[in-house]
Coordinates of C-alpha atoms in Angstrom, one line a residue:
Chain A
M947 CA 74.9 170.1 68.3
K948 CA 75.3 173.7 70.1
K949 CA 72.7 172.9 72.3
T950 CA 74.3 169.2 73.0
K951 CA 77.7 170.6 73.5
S952 CA 76.1 173.3 76.6
S953 CA 74.4 170.5 77.7
P954 CA 76.8 168.7 80.9
K955 CA 74.0 166.1 81.0
A956 CA 74.4 165.5 77.1
A957 CA 78.0 165.9 77.3
A958 CA 78.2 163.8 80.0
V959 CA 76.9 160.9 78.4
T960 CA 79.6 160.8 75.5
H961 CA 82.4 158.5 76.8
L962 CA 85.6 159.4 75.4
F963 CA 87.2 155.8 75.8
E964 CA 90.4 155.3 73.9
G965 CA 91.8 152.6 72.1
E966 CA 90.5 149.4 70.2
T967 CA 88.3 148.6 73.6
A968 CA 86.5 151.9 73.5
D969 CA 83.3 150.6 72.5
A970 CA 83.5 147.5 74.7
C971 CA 83.9 150.3 77.6
S972 CA 81.8 152.5 76.6
E973 CA 79.0 149.4 76.7
I974 CA 79.6 148.5 80.1
R975 CA 79.9 151.4 81.8
K976 CA 76.1 152.3 80.5
T977 CA 75.2 148.4 82.0
V978 CA 76.5 149.9 85.2
D979 CA 75.3 153.1 85.2
G980 CA 72.1 151.7 84.6
V981 CA 71.7 149.0 86.9
L982 CA 72.9 152.1 89.6
R983 CA 70.4 154.2 88.3
Q984 CA 67.3 151.4 88.9
A985 CA 69.2 150.7 92.2
S986 CA 68.7 154.2 93.2
D987 CA 65.3 155.1 92.2
G988 CA 67.4 157.2 89.5
G989 CA 69.8 159.1 91.8
I990 CA 72.9 158.1 89.8
S991 CA 72.2 158.6 85.7
S992 CA 75.4 158.8 83.5
A993 CA 76.2 161.9 84.2
T994 CA 77.2 161.2 87.8
D995 CA 80.2 161.9 89.1
N996 CA 83.3 158.7 89.4
D997 CA 83.5 160.3 93.1
A998 CA 80.1 160.3 94.2
L999 CA 79.0 157.2 96.3
L1000 CA 76.6 154.7 96.1
T1001 CA 75.6 155.5 99.6
L1002 CA 74.3 158.5 99.2
Y1003 CA 71.8 157.0 97.3
I1004 CA 70.9 153.1 98.8
I1005 CA 70.3 151.9 102.1
P1006 CA 73.9 150.4 103.3
D1007 CA 72.9 146.9 103.8
K1008 CA 71.4 146.9 100.4
V1009 CA 74.8 147.9 98.7
Q1010 CA 75.7 144.0 99.2
F1011 CA 72.8 142.7 96.7
L1012 CA 74.2 145.3 94.2
Y1013 CA 76.5 142.1 92.9
I1014 CA 73.5 140.0 91.7
A1015 CA 71.7 142.8 90.0
L1016 CA 75.2 143.6 88.3
N1017 CA 75.8 139.5 87.4
Q1018 CA 72.3 138.9 86.1
A1019 CA 73.0 142.1 83.8
F1020 CA 76.4 141.2 82.1
A1021 CA 75.6 137.1 82.3
H1022 CA 75.2 137.3 78.0
R1023 CA 79.4 138.6 78.3
T1024 CA 81.2 135.9 77.0
G1025 CA 84.4 135.7 79.4
F1026 CA 82.5 137.7 82.3
T1027 CA 83.5 136.1 85.4
P1028 CA 80.8 136.9 88.5
F1029 CA 81.4 139.4 91.3
G1030 CA 81.0 138.2 94.7
S1031 CA 78.8 138.4 97.2
S1032 CA 81.4 140.4 99.3
E1033 CA 82.9 142.0 96.8
I1034 CA 80.8 145.7 96.4
K1035 CA 81.0 146.6 99.7
K1036 CA 79.0 150.2 101.1
S1037 CA 82.1 152.3 101.0
S1038 CA 82.3 151.7 97.1
T1039 CA 82.4 154.7 94.9
V1040 CA 80.4 154.6 91.3
G1041 CA 83.7 154.8 89.9
A1042 CA 85.1 151.3 91.1
V1043 CA 82.0 149.7 90.8
R1044 CA 82.4 150.4 87.2
D1045 CA 86.2 149.7 87.3
G1046 CA 85.6 145.8 88.9
A1047 CA 82.8 145.7 85.7
Y1048 CA 86.0 146.6 83.3
K1049 CA 87.7 144.2 85.4
H1050 CA 85.2 141.0 85.7
C1051 CA 84.4 141.6 81.7
G1052 CA 88.1 140.9 80.8
V1053 CA 88.3 144.8 79.3
K1054 CA 90.8 147.4 79.9
C1055 CA 89.2 150.9 79.4
S1056 CA 91.3 154.0 79.6
H1057 CA 89.5 155.6 82.5
T1058 CA 86.8 154.8 84.6
Chain B
M765 CA 88.2 130.9 125.1
R766 CA 88.7 132.1 128.7
N767 CA 91.1 134.6 128.2
P768 CA 89.8 138.2 127.0
M769 CA 93.4 138.7 125.4
L770 CA 93.1 135.9 123.2
A771 CA 90.3 137.3 121.5
M772 CA 91.9 140.2 121.4
L773 CA 94.8 138.7 119.6
L774 CA 92.3 136.9 117.0
L775 CA 90.8 140.9 116.2
V776 CA 94.5 141.9 115.4
V777 CA 95.0 138.5 113.0
V778 CA 92.2 138.5 111.5
P779 CA 93.5 140.9 108.9
A780 CA 95.7 139.1 107.1
A781 CA 93.8 136.1 106.6
H782 CA 90.8 138.4 104.5
A783 CA 93.4 139.1 101.9
Q784 CA 92.1 136.8 98.5
S785 CA 93.9 135.3 96.3
S786 CA 93.6 134.8 92.3
I787 CA 92.5 131.2 92.9
L788 CA 90.4 131.8 95.3
D789 CA 88.2 134.8 94.2
S790 CA 84.7 132.9 95.1
F791 CA 86.5 132.5 99.0
T792 CA 86.4 135.0 101.9
L793 CA 87.4 135.0 105.9
R794 CA 85.9 137.1 108.2
L795 CA 85.2 137.5 111.9
A796 CA 81.7 138.7 113.2
K797 CA 79.8 138.6 116.4
T798 CA 78.0 135.5 114.8
P799 CA 78.0 133.6 111.8
D800 CA 74.3 134.7 111.6
L801 CA 72.1 134.8 108.8
K802 CA 70.6 137.9 108.6
D803 CA 73.7 139.8 106.7
T804 CA 74.0 142.7 109.7
E805 CA 76.7 143.8 110.7
K806 CA 77.7 142.4 114.2
P807 CA 81.6 143.0 114.9
A808 CA 83.3 140.5 117.4
T809 CA 83.7 141.7 121.0
V810 CA 85.8 141.8 123.7
G811 CA 84.5 143.7 126.7
F812 CA 83.4 144.4 130.3
Q813 CA 80.4 143.4 131.7
R814 CA 78.3 144.6 134.5
N815 CA 75.2 142.7 135.3
D816 CA 72.6 143.9 137.4
G817 CA 73.5 142.1 140.4
G818 CA 76.4 144.5 140.3
K819 CA 78.7 141.6 139.6
N820 CA 81.6 142.7 137.1
E821 CA 82.8 140.6 134.5
Y822 CA 84.2 139.2 131.0
I823 CA 82.8 138.6 128.1
T824 CA 84.2 137.5 124.7
Q825 CA 82.4 136.1 121.2
G826 CA 83.4 136.1 117.8
A827 CA 82.8 134.2 114.6
F828 CA 84.9 132.7 111.7
K829 CA 83.6 132.1 108.5
L830 CA 84.6 131.1 105.3
D831 CA 81.7 132.0 102.7
F832 CA 82.4 130.6 99.1
D833 CA 79.9 131.6 96.4
F834 CA 78.2 129.6 93.7
G835 CA 75.3 129.5 91.5
A836 CA 73.4 131.8 88.7
A837 CA 74.9 134.8 89.8
N838 CA 77.0 134.1 92.5
A839 CA 73.6 134.1 94.2
T840 CA 74.2 131.0 96.7
T841 CA 76.6 131.5 99.5
F842 CA 78.3 128.3 101.2
S843 CA 79.5 129.3 104.6
P844 CA 80.9 126.8 107.4
N845 CA 81.4 128.9 110.4
I846 CA 82.9 128.8 113.7
S847 CA 81.1 131.0 116.7
W848 CA 82.1 131.2 120.3
N849 CA 80.1 133.2 123.4
H850 CA 81.9 133.1 126.4
N851 CA 80.5 134.9 129.6
T852 CA 82.0 134.7 132.8
L853 CA 79.1 136.0 134.9
A854 CA 78.5 133.8 138.2
S855 CA 75.0 133.6 138.0
T856 CA 74.6 131.8 134.6
P857 CA 78.2 131.3 133.3
T858 CA 78.4 130.3 129.9
N859 CA 81.0 128.7 127.2
N860 CA 79.7 127.9 124.1
W861 CA 80.8 126.8 120.6
S862 CA 79.6 125.5 117.8
V863 CA 80.3 124.8 114.2
A864 CA 78.1 124.9 111.1
L865 CA 77.7 124.8 107.4
G866 CA 75.5 126.8 106.5
L867 CA 73.8 128.0 102.8
K868 CA 71.9 131.2 101.5
H869 CA 70.5 132.3 98.2
R870 CA 69.5 135.6 97.6
I871 CA 66.6 136.6 95.2
V872 CA 66.7 140.4 94.1
A873 CA 63.1 141.0 93.5
N874 CA 63.8 144.2 91.7
E875 CA 65.5 146.5 90.6
K876 CA 65.0 148.5 93.3
L877 CA 67.3 146.0 95.1
D878 CA 64.3 144.6 97.5
T879 CA 65.9 141.5 98.2
W880 CA 64.3 138.5 99.6
V881 CA 67.5 136.1 101.5
F882 CA 67.0 132.3 101.7
S883 CA 69.2 130.5 104.5
G884 CA 69.2 127.6 106.0
S885 CA 72.1 125.4 108.2
L886 CA 73.3 122.6 110.0
G887 CA 75.6 122.7 113.0
G888 CA 76.7 121.7 116.4
Q889 CA 76.5 123.3 119.8
E890 CA 78.8 122.5 122.9
D891 CA 78.1 123.8 125.8
T892 CA 81.1 123.2 128.1
T893 CA 79.9 124.6 131.6
K894 CA 76.8 122.3 130.9
S895 CA 78.8 119.6 129.5
S896 CA 76.1 119.5 126.7
T897 CA 76.0 118.6 123.2
S898 CA 73.4 119.2 120.8
T899 CA 72.9 119.1 116.3
V900 CA 70.7 122.4 115.2
A901 CA 68.7 122.6 111.5
K902 CA 67.7 125.7 110.7
A903 CA 65.8 127.7 107.5
S904 CA 65.0 130.9 107.5
L905 CA 63.5 133.9 105.4
N906 CA 65.0 137.6 105.5
W907 CA 63.2 140.3 103.4
F908 CA 65.8 143.4 102.5
G909 CA 62.4 145.9 101.9
W910 CA 59.8 147.8 104.1
P911 CA 60.9 149.8 106.2
E912 CA 63.6 151.8 105.3
W913 CA 64.6 155.4 104.9
K914 CA 67.7 157.3 104.0
R915 CA 68.5 160.7 103.3
A916 CA 71.2 161.5 100.2
G917 CA 74.1 163.2 100.6
S918 CA 74.9 161.1 103.7
L919 CA 75.6 157.6 105.3
D920 CA 72.4 158.7 108.1
Y921 CA 69.6 155.6 107.6
W922 CA 67.1 153.9 109.5
A923 CA 65.9 150.4 108.3
I924 CA 64.2 147.3 110.1
R925 CA 64.6 143.9 108.7
P926 CA 62.3 140.9 109.7
T927 CA 63.2 137.4 109.8
L928 CA 61.0 134.3 110.1
T929 CA 63.0 130.8 111.2
V930 CA 61.9 127.4 111.8
F931 CA 64.2 125.1 113.3
S932 CA 65.0 121.7 115.4
K933 CA 67.9 121.5 117.9
H934 CA 68.1 117.6 119.3
V935 CA 70.2 117.9 122.4
S936 CA 72.1 114.2 122.2
N937 CA 74.0 114.8 125.9
A938 CA 73.4 117.0 128.7
A939 CA 74.1 117.2 132.2
P940 CA 71.0 116.2 134.5
D941 CA 69.1 119.3 136.8
K942 CA 70.8 119.6 140.1
V943 CA 67.3 119.8 141.7
T944 CA 65.0 117.5 139.6
G945 CA 67.4 115.0 137.7
I946 CA 65.9 115.1 134.9
V947 CA 68.3 115.1 131.8
P948 CA 67.4 117.7 129.2
T949 CA 67.2 116.0 126.3
G950 CA 65.1 115.1 123.2
T951 CA 64.2 118.1 120.4
L952 CA 63.4 121.4 120.8
A953 CA 61.5 122.6 117.5
G954 CA 59.7 125.7 116.7
G955 CA 59.5 128.9 115.0
L956 CA 60.6 132.5 115.4
I957 CA 60.2 135.9 114.2
A958 CA 62.4 138.6 114.7
L959 CA 62.6 142.0 113.5
D960 CA 65.9 144.0 113.3
A961 CA 66.4 147.8 113.4
Q962 CA 69.3 149.7 113.2
A963 CA 69.8 153.7 112.5
Q964 CA 72.8 155.3 111.6
L965 CA 73.4 159.1 112.3
G966 CA 76.9 160.3 111.5
R967 CA 79.4 158.1 113.9
W968 CA 76.5 157.0 116.3
T969 CA 74.9 154.0 115.6
F970 CA 71.1 152.8 116.8
S971 CA 70.6 149.1 117.2
A972 CA 67.5 147.1 118.4
S973 CA 66.0 144.1 118.2
T974 CA 63.2 141.9 119.3
Q975 CA 62.4 137.9 118.7
A976 CA 59.4 135.7 120.3
L977 CA 60.7 132.0 119.9
R978 CA 57.3 129.5 120.4
P979 CA 58.1 125.7 120.4
T980 CA 56.0 123.0 119.0
S981 CA 58.1 120.3 121.1
V982 CA 60.4 120.8 124.1
V983 CA 63.3 118.8 125.8
N984 CA 62.8 116.3 128.3
G985 CA 61.9 118.5 132.3
D986 CA 61.1 122.1 130.1
T987 CA 57.7 123.3 129.3
K988 CA 56.2 124.7 126.4
R989 CA 56.2 128.4 126.4
T990 CA 56.9 131.2 124.3
H991 CA 60.3 133.0 124.7
H992 CA 60.8 136.8 124.6
L993 CA 64.3 138.1 123.9
H994 CA 65.1 142.0 123.8
S995 CA 68.3 144.2 122.9
A996 CA 69.4 147.7 122.6
S997 CA 72.5 148.9 121.7
I998 CA 74.5 152.1 120.9
T999 CA 77.6 152.4 119.4
Y1000 CA 79.8 155.3 118.8
Q1001 CA 82.9 154.5 116.1
F1002 CA 85.7 156.5 116.7
V1003 CA 86.6 157.8 113.1
D1004 CA 84.5 158.3 110.5
S1005 CA 83.1 155.9 108.2
P1006 CA 85.2 155.4 104.8
T1007 CA 82.4 157.4 103.0
T1008 CA 85.3 158.7 99.9
G1009 CA 88.2 157.2 98.5
T1010 CA 88.4 153.9 95.5
A1011 CA 87.9 150.5 96.0
A1012 CA 91.5 150.0 97.4
K1013 CA 92.0 151.9 99.8
A1014 CA 88.0 152.0 101.1
S1015 CA 88.0 149.3 103.3
Q1016 CA 89.5 150.2 106.8
W1017 CA 88.6 148.6 110.5
I1018 CA 86.2 150.9 112.5
P1019 CA 87.1 150.9 116.3
G1020 CA 84.2 151.7 119.2
I1021 CA 83.0 151.5 121.5
T1022 CA 79.2 149.8 122.6
L1023 CA 76.8 149.8 125.7
M1024 CA 74.4 147.2 125.1
R1025 CA 71.5 146.0 127.1
Q1026 CA 69.8 142.5 126.9
V1027 CA 66.3 141.1 128.5
G1028 CA 65.3 137.4 128.0
D1029 CA 66.3 134.1 127.0
D1030 CA 66.8 132.1 123.7
P1031 CA 66.9 128.3 124.3
L1032 CA 67.8 128.1 120.3
N1033 CA 71.2 129.5 120.8
T1034 CA 71.8 128.8 124.8
I1035 CA 71.3 132.4 126.1
P1036 CA 69.6 132.1 129.5
K1037 CA 67.2 134.0 130.7
A1038 CA 69.1 137.3 132.1
G1039 CA 68.8 141.2 132.2
F1040 CA 72.5 142.4 131.9
T1041 CA 74.2 145.4 130.5
Q1042 CA 77.6 145.2 128.6
L1043 CA 80.1 147.5 127.7
A1044 CA 82.7 146.6 124.5
F1045 CA 85.1 147.6 122.7
S1046 CA 84.0 147.0 119.3
L1047 CA 85.8 146.6 115.9
R1048 CA 84.0 146.5 112.8
Y1049 CA 85.9 145.7 108.8

């Protein structure tokens, strides 16, 4: 445990969501970060700061296709409403995409 | 659209039209230079133009497009649209209108977002200068993959996008040629290959495109030959791109000034053979 606490990466993957939706929020965030990590050649991980930008890692005109990858990743969730084709802009942050995923899954989360 | 001020007014009106309601989440209304199939950003323009003959004229061009997403993963979009292209050049004046129904399907090839985009459209064009009307059917394939470059930590990047298109354009009504008397009606059909390149370095954007159109059939009085169209432009935007912030404040209009050079012709899109240099104000969303 001492080793885990001293590691920033290990600490970051422990999502401290609160309330009844904590488990669902943690799962959604893990899925979003997984899609972004693959789309960015590993440039975005679950340890990425919320203010980091998609445009730091992904060709701007490819950001428009992230919505398909996210829709496919969440298709199995009951009540999930798909992202629109122009919903994720090249100026969107990782945090904004996570918030969008919570909204499309119909789940309120305590933080991004 | 003979009045450039009307086009400017449209640019101002559009932000309100872009708003989405909870009922119409699948709809997006946008203004662009053309309701094109390439997914590249092409802002509407109203500007001043100086052609090779030294004559100064105005040009306005733009398009309204409504997007409706549907299908698995919302990967298919239905896009009715209307566009105009008005050029007051005395040697080759144009005043074109077009309406079309577009359909686009996107396939993410792998997790790195190498994406294939299949597009099709059916529409009508009216050239009020030549009193001609036509219907156009097109099918295109775009690949958002190789080659590209991205510098981490900034918006700087460059990319090249290839496009393959097959088309059929039927001209049903046209004025006779003043010299030969031939009425240029009939069907223009064939294939088109295009390469679009774009690079962004800070506030500067460099764009270039080249295309070759080879007809398999042509309208009456025309000859089969390969048509080339080349263009290059440089844009300076007056404000930085929205690189930070939340989704709520990230979207904004970016004004800029664009210098463009275009040479060649494109009978599919009613672009007459000409070379011109254009200086225009642009607004990008």
